Tab-separated table of C-alpha atoms in Angstrom:
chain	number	residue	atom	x	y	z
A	1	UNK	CA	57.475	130.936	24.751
A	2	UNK	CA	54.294	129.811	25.017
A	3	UNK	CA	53.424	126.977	27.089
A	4	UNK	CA	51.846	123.535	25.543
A	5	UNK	CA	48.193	123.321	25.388
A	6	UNK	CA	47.340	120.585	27.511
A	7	UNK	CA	43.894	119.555	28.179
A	8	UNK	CA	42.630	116.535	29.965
A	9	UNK	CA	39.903	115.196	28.269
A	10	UNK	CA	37.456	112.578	29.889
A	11	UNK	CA	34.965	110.505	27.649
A	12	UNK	CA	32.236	108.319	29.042
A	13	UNK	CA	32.267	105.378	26.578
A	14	UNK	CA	27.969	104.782	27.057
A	15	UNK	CA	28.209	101.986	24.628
A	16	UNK	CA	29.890	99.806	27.501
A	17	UNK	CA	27.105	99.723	29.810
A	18	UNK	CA	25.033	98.859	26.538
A	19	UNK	CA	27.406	96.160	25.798
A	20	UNK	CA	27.173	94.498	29.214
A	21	UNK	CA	23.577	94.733	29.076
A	22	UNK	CA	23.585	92.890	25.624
A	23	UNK	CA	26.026	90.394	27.492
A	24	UNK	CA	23.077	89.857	30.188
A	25	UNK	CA	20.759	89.282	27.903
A	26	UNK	CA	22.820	86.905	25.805
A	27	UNK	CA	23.750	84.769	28.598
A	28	UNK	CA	19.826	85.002	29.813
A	29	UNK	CA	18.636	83.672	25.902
A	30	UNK	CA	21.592	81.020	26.616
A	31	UNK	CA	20.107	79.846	29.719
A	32	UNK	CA	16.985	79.782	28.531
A	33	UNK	CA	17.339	77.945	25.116
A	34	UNK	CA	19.460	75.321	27.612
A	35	UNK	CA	16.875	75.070	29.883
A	36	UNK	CA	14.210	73.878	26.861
A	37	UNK	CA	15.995	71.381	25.420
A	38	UNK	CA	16.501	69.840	28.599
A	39	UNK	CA	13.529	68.316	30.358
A	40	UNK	CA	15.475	67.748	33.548
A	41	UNK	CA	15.141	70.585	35.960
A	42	UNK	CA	18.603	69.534	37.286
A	43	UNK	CA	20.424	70.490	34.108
A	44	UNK	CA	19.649	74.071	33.294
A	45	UNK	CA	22.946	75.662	33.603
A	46	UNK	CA	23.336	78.904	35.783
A	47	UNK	CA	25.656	82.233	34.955
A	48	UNK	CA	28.753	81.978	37.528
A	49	UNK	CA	28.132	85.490	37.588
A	50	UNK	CA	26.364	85.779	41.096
A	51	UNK	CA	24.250	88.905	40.073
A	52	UNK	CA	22.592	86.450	37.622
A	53	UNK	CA	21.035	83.903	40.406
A	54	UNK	CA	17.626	85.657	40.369
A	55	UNK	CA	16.687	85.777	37.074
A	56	UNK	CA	17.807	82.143	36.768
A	57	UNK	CA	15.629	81.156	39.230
A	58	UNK	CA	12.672	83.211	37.868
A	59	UNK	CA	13.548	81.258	34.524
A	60	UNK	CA	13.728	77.869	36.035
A	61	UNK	CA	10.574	78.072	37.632
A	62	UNK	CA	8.741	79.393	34.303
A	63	UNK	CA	10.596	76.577	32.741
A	64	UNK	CA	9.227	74.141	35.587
A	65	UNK	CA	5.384	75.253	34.936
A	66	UNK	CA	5.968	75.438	31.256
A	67	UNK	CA	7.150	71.718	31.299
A	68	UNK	CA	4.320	71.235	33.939
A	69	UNK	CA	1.492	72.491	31.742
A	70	UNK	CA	2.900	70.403	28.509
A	71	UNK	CA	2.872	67.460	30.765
A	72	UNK	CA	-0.486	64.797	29.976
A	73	UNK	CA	-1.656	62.231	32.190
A	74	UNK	CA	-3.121	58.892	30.353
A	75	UNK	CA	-6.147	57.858	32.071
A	76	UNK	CA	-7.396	54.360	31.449
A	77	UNK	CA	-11.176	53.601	32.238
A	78	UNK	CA	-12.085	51.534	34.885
A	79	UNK	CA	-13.902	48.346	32.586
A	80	UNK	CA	-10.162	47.657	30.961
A	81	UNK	CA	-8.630	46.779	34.377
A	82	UNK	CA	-10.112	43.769	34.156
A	83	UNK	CA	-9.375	42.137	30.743
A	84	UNK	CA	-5.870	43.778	30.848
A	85	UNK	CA	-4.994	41.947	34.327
A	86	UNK	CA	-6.608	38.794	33.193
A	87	UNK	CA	-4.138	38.816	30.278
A	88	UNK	CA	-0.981	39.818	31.780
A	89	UNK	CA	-2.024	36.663	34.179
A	90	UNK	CA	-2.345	34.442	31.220
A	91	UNK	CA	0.881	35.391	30.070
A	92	UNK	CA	3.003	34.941	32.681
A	93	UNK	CA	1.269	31.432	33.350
A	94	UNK	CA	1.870	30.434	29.951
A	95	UNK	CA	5.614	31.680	30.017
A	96	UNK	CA	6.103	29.878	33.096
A	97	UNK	CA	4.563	26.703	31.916
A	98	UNK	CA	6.567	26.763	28.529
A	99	UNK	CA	9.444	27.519	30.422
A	100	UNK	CA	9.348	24.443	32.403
A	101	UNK	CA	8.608	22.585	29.273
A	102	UNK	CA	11.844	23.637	28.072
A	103	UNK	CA	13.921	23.441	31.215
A	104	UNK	CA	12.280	19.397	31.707
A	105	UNK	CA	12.776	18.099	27.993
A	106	UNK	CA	16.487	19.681	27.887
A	107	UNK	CA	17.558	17.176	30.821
A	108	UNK	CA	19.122	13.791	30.433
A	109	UNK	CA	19.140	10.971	33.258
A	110	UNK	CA	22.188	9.475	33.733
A	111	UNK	CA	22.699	5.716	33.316
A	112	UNK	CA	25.720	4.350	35.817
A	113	UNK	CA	27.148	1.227	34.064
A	114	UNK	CA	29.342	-1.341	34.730
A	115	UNK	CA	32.949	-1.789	33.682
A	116	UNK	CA	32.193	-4.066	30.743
A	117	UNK	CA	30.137	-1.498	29.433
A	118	UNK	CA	26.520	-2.624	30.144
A	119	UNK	CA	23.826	-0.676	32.362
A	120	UNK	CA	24.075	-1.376	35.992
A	121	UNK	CA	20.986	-2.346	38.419
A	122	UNK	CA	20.508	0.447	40.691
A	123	UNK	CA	19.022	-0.682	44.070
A	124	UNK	CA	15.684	1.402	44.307
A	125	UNK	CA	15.390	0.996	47.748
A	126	UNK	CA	12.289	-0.360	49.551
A	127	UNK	CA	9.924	-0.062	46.566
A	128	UNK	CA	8.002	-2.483	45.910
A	129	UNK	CA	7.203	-3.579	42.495
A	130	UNK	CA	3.436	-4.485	41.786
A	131	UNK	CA	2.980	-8.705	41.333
A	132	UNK	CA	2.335	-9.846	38.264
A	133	UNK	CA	-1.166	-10.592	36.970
A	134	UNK	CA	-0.656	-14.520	37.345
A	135	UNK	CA	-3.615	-17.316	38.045
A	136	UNK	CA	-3.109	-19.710	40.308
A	137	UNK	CA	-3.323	-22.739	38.377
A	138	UNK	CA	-5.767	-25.356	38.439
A	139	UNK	CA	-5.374	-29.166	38.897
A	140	UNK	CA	-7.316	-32.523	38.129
A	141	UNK	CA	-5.822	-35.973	38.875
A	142	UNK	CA	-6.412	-38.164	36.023
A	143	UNK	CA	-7.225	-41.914	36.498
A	144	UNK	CA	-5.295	-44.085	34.938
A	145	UNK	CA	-6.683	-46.315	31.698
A	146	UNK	CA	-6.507	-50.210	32.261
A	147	UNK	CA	-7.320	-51.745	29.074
A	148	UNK	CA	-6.566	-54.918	27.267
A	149	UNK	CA	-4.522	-54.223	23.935
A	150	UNK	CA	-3.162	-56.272	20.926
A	151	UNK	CA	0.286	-56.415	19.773
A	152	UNK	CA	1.974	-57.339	16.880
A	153	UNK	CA	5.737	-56.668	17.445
A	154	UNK	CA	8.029	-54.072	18.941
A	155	UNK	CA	10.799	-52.005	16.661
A	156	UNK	CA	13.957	-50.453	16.933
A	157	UNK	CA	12.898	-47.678	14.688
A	158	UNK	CA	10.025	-45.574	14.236
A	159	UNK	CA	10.587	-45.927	10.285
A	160	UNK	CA	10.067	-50.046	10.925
A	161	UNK	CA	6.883	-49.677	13.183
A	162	UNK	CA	5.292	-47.041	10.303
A	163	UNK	CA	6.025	-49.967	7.648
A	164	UNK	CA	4.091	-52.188	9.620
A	165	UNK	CA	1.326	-49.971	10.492
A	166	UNK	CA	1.091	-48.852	6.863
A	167	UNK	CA	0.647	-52.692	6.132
A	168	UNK	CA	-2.110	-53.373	8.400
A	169	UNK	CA	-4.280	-50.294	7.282
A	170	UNK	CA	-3.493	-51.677	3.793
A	171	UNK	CA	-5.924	-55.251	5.311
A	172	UNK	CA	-8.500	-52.642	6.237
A	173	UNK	CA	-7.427	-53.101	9.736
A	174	UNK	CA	-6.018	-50.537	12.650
A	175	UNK	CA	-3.018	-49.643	14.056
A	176	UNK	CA	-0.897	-47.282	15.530
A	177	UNK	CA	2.812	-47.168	17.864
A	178	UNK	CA	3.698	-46.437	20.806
A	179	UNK	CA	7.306	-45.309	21.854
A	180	UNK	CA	8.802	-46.363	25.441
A	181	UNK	CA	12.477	-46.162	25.744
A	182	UNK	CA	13.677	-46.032	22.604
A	183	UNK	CA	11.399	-49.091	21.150
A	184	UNK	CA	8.289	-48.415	19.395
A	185	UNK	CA	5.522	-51.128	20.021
A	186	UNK	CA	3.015	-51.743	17.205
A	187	UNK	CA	-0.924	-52.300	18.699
A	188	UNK	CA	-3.722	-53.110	16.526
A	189	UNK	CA	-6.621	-53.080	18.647
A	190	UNK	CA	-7.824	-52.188	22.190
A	191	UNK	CA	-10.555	-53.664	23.893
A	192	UNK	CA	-12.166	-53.849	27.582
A	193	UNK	CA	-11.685	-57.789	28.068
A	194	UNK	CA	-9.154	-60.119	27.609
A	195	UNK	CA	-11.881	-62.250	25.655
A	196	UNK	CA	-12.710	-59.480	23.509
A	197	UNK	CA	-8.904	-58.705	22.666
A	198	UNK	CA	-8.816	-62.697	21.874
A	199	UNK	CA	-11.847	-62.719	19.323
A	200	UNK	CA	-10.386	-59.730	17.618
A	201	UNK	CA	-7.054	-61.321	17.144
A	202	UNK	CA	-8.110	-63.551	15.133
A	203	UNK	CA	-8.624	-61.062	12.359
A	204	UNK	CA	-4.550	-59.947	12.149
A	205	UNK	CA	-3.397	-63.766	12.102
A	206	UNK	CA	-3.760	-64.182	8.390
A	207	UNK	CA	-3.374	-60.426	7.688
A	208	UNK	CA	0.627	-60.137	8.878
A	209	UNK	CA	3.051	-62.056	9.576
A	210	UNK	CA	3.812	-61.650	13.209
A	211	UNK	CA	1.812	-63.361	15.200
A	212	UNK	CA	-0.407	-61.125	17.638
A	213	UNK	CA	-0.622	-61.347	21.183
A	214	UNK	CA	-2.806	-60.261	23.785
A	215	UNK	CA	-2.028	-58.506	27.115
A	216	UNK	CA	-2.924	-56.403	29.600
A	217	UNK	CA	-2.035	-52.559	29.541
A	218	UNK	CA	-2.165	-49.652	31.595
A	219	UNK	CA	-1.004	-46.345	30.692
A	220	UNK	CA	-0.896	-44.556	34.003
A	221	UNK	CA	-2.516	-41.451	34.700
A	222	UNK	CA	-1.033	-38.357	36.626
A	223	UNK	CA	-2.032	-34.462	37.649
A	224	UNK	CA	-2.819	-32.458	34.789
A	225	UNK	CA	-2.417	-28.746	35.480
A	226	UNK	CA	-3.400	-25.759	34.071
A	227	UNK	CA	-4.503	-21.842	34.205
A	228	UNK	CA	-7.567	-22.690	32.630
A	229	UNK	CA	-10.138	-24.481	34.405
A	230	UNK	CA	-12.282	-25.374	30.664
A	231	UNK	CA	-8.788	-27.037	29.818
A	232	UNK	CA	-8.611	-28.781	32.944
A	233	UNK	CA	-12.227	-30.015	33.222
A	234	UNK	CA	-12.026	-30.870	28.901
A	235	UNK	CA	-9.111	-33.260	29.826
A	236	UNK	CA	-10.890	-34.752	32.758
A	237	UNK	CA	-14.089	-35.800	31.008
A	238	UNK	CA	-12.249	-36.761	27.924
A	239	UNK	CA	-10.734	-39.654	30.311
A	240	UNK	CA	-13.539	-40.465	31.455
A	241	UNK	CA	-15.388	-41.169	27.950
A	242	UNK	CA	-12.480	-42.953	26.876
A	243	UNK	CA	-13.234	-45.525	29.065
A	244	UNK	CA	-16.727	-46.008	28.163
A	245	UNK	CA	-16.056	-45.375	24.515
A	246	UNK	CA	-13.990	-48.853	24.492
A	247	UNK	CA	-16.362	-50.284	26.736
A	248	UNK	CA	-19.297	-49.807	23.594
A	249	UNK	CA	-16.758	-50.313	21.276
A	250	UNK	CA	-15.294	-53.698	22.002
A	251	UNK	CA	-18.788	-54.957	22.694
A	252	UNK	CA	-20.152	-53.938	19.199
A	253	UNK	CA	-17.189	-55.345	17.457
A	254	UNK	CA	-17.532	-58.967	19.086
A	255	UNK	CA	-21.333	-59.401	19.714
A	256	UNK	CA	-22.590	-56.930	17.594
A	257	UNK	CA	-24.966	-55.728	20.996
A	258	UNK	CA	-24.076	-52.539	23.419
A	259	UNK	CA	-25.996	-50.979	26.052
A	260	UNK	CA	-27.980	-48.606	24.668
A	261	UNK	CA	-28.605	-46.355	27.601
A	262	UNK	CA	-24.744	-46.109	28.570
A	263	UNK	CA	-24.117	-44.739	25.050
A	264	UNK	CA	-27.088	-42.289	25.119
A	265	UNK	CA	-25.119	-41.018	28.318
A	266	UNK	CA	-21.510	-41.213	26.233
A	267	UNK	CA	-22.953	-39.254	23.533
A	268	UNK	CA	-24.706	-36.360	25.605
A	269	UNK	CA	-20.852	-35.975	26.918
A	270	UNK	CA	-19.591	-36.352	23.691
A	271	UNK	CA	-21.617	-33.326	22.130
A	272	UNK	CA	-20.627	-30.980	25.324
A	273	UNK	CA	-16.622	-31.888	25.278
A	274	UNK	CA	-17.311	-30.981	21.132
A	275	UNK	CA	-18.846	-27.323	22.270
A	276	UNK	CA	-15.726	-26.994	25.409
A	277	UNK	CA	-13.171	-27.987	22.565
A	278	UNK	CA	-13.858	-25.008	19.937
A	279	UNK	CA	-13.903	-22.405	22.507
A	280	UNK	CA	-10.715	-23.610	23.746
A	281	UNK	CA	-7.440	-21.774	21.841
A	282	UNK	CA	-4.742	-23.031	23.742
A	283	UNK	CA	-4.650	-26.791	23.781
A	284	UNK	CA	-0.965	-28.126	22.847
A	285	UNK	CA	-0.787	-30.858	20.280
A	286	UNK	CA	-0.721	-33.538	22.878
A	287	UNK	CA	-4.062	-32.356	24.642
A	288	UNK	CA	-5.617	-31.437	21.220
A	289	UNK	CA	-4.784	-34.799	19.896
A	290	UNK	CA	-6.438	-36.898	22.826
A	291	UNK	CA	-9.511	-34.405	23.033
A	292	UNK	CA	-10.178	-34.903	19.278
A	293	UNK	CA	-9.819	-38.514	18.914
A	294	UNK	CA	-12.038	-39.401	21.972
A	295	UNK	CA	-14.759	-36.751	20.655
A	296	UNK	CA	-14.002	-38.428	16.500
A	297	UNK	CA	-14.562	-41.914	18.528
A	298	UNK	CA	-17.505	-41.249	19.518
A	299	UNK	CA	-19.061	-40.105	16.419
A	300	UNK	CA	-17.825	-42.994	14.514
A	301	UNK	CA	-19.856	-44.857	16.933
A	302	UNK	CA	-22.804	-43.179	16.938
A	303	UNK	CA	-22.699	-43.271	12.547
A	304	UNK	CA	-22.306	-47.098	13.747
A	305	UNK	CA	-25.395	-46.697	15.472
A	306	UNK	CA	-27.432	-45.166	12.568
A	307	UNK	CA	-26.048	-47.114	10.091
A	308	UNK	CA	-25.667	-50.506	11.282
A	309	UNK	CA	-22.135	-50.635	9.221
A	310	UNK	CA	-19.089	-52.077	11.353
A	311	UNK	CA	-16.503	-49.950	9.251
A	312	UNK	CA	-17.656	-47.215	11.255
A	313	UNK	CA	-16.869	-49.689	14.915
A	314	UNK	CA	-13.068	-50.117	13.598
A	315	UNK	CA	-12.969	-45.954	12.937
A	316	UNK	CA	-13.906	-45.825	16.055
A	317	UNK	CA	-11.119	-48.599	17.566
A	318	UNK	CA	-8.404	-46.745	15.562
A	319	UNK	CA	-9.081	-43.220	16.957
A	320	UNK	CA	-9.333	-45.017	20.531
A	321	UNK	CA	-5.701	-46.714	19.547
A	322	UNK	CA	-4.582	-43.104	18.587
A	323	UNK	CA	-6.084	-41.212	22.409
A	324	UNK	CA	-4.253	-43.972	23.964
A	325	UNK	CA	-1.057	-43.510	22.504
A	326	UNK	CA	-0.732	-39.864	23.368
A	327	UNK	CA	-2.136	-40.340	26.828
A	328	UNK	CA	1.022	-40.671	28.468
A	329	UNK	CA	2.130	-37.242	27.430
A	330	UNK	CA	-0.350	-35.319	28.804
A	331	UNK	CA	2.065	-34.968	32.302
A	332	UNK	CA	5.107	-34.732	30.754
């Protein structure tokens, strides 16, 4: 019997070596195409074969000049360092300022209050708060004016006394009332004598029918104060006239004579207390009403004195009555 024929055949497969070398070049196109889209030297990813070290680190250094060479470098010239500093400076400033702006306007200051719901006074300290712009006032001592007057009656009412006064203007005659504790006394005429104020009653004994009388009066004088000194120094020299504006006045009306150099005196003061009065604004009605009648008085005169008519002496008595019945309330 023949034996089996048995052979032992041994075939070298070449197309494994060619497959492992495909392999290595796979896994080198791997790491490279990794490697590129990674700019990041620390990411390319290495074989874990340990044979493959070296030609990963050939590749990552062609990879690192590669990415080297494709690298550019911006280079600014040297006359835009300026400008470009100047306006990140600006900037900034301008941020910071607006900023502040912001942060400031946002904030509210608290107001403490009291329990009944009104703002409380916070004690601020030791400051000092700046005086007010105040002048010291300024003062004149008025005399006061002794004169002889004529009366007609005294009334409970200030209705009564206007009747009467109305009555006596009606004659042509003047008048005017004076109030002093609740009574209202009715004068007609004001003169510097007792003799004048005599001869002058005559002319109110057929014109009412109260009987006048004559008597001494004084309507006393007092400080008169003020802020401003024109007001002050008006007042004064309006007194003053006053005096000497009866003094002519009277005189005229019983002799029909006066001294003529006094009342070229009274009427240069008259003209300059005129000119003090219209640049003054703040008179009250009490100072404005004595002013003006003493200044009217003496231009009633002085028509009396260029005219010759008398009408123009008794305009000048009434506004004389009138000064001397707001006198009193010039310290009040």
């Amino acid at each position: 019997m023949d034996k089996p024929n048995r052979q032992i055949k041994i075939t070298f497969d070449d197309n494994r070596n060619q497959r492992k070398e495909n392999e290595f070049k796979k896994a080198e196109e791997e790491i490279a195409a990794t490697a590129e889209r990674e700019i990041n030297n620390d990411d390319i990813l290495f074989a874990s074969d340990p044979s493959n070290k070296d030609n990963a680190n050939y590749l990552r250094n062609v990879l690192k000049n590669k990415s080297n060479r494709n690298k550019k470098f911006i280079v600014i010239p040297k006359h835009f360092f300026f400008p470009i500093a100047l306006a990140l400076f600006i900037g900034i400033s301008l941020g910071v300022i607006i900023l502040k702006m912001f942060s400031t306007t946002g904030q509210t200051e608290d107001v403490p209050v009291n329990g009944n719901g009104t703002p409380a006074v916070v004690d601020q300290g030791d400051e000092e708060e700046d005086p007010p712009n105040t002048k010291s006032p300024v003062t004149s001592d008025l005399p006061s004016l002794a004169v002889n007057i004529i009366q007609i009656g005294v009334y409970s009412s200030q209705a009564k006394a206007d009747e009467i006064i109305q009555e006596v203007k009606n004659n042509g005659l003047v008048a005017a009332s004076l109030e002093n504790e609740g009574l209202f006394y009715v004068f007609v005429g004001v003169t510097s004598t007792k003799d004048q104020a005599m001869a002058l009653s005559s002319n109110y004994s057929s014109a009412n029918e109260e009987d006048p009388y004559v008597k001494e009066f004084v309507m006393k004088g007092g400080t008169f104060s003020s802020t401003d000194s024109n007001k002050v120094a008006l007042v004064e020299n309006a007194a003053k006239e006053y005096s000497e504006l009866v003094l002519l006045t009277s005189a005229a009306l019983t002799t029909g004579s006066f001294d003529e150099k006094k009342w070229s005196e009274v009427k240069e003061m008259i003209t300059s207390l005129e000119g003090i009065a219209s640049s003054i604004e703040t008179l009250t009605s009490e100072e404005k009403t004595f002013v003006t009648n003493v200044i009217n008085a003496g231009k009633s005169f002085n028509e009396y004195k260029e005219s010759g008519q008398a009408s123009h002496l008794w305009a000048s008595e009434q506004h004389l009555l009138n000064a001397l019945t707001v006198y009193g309330l010039l310290f009040k």
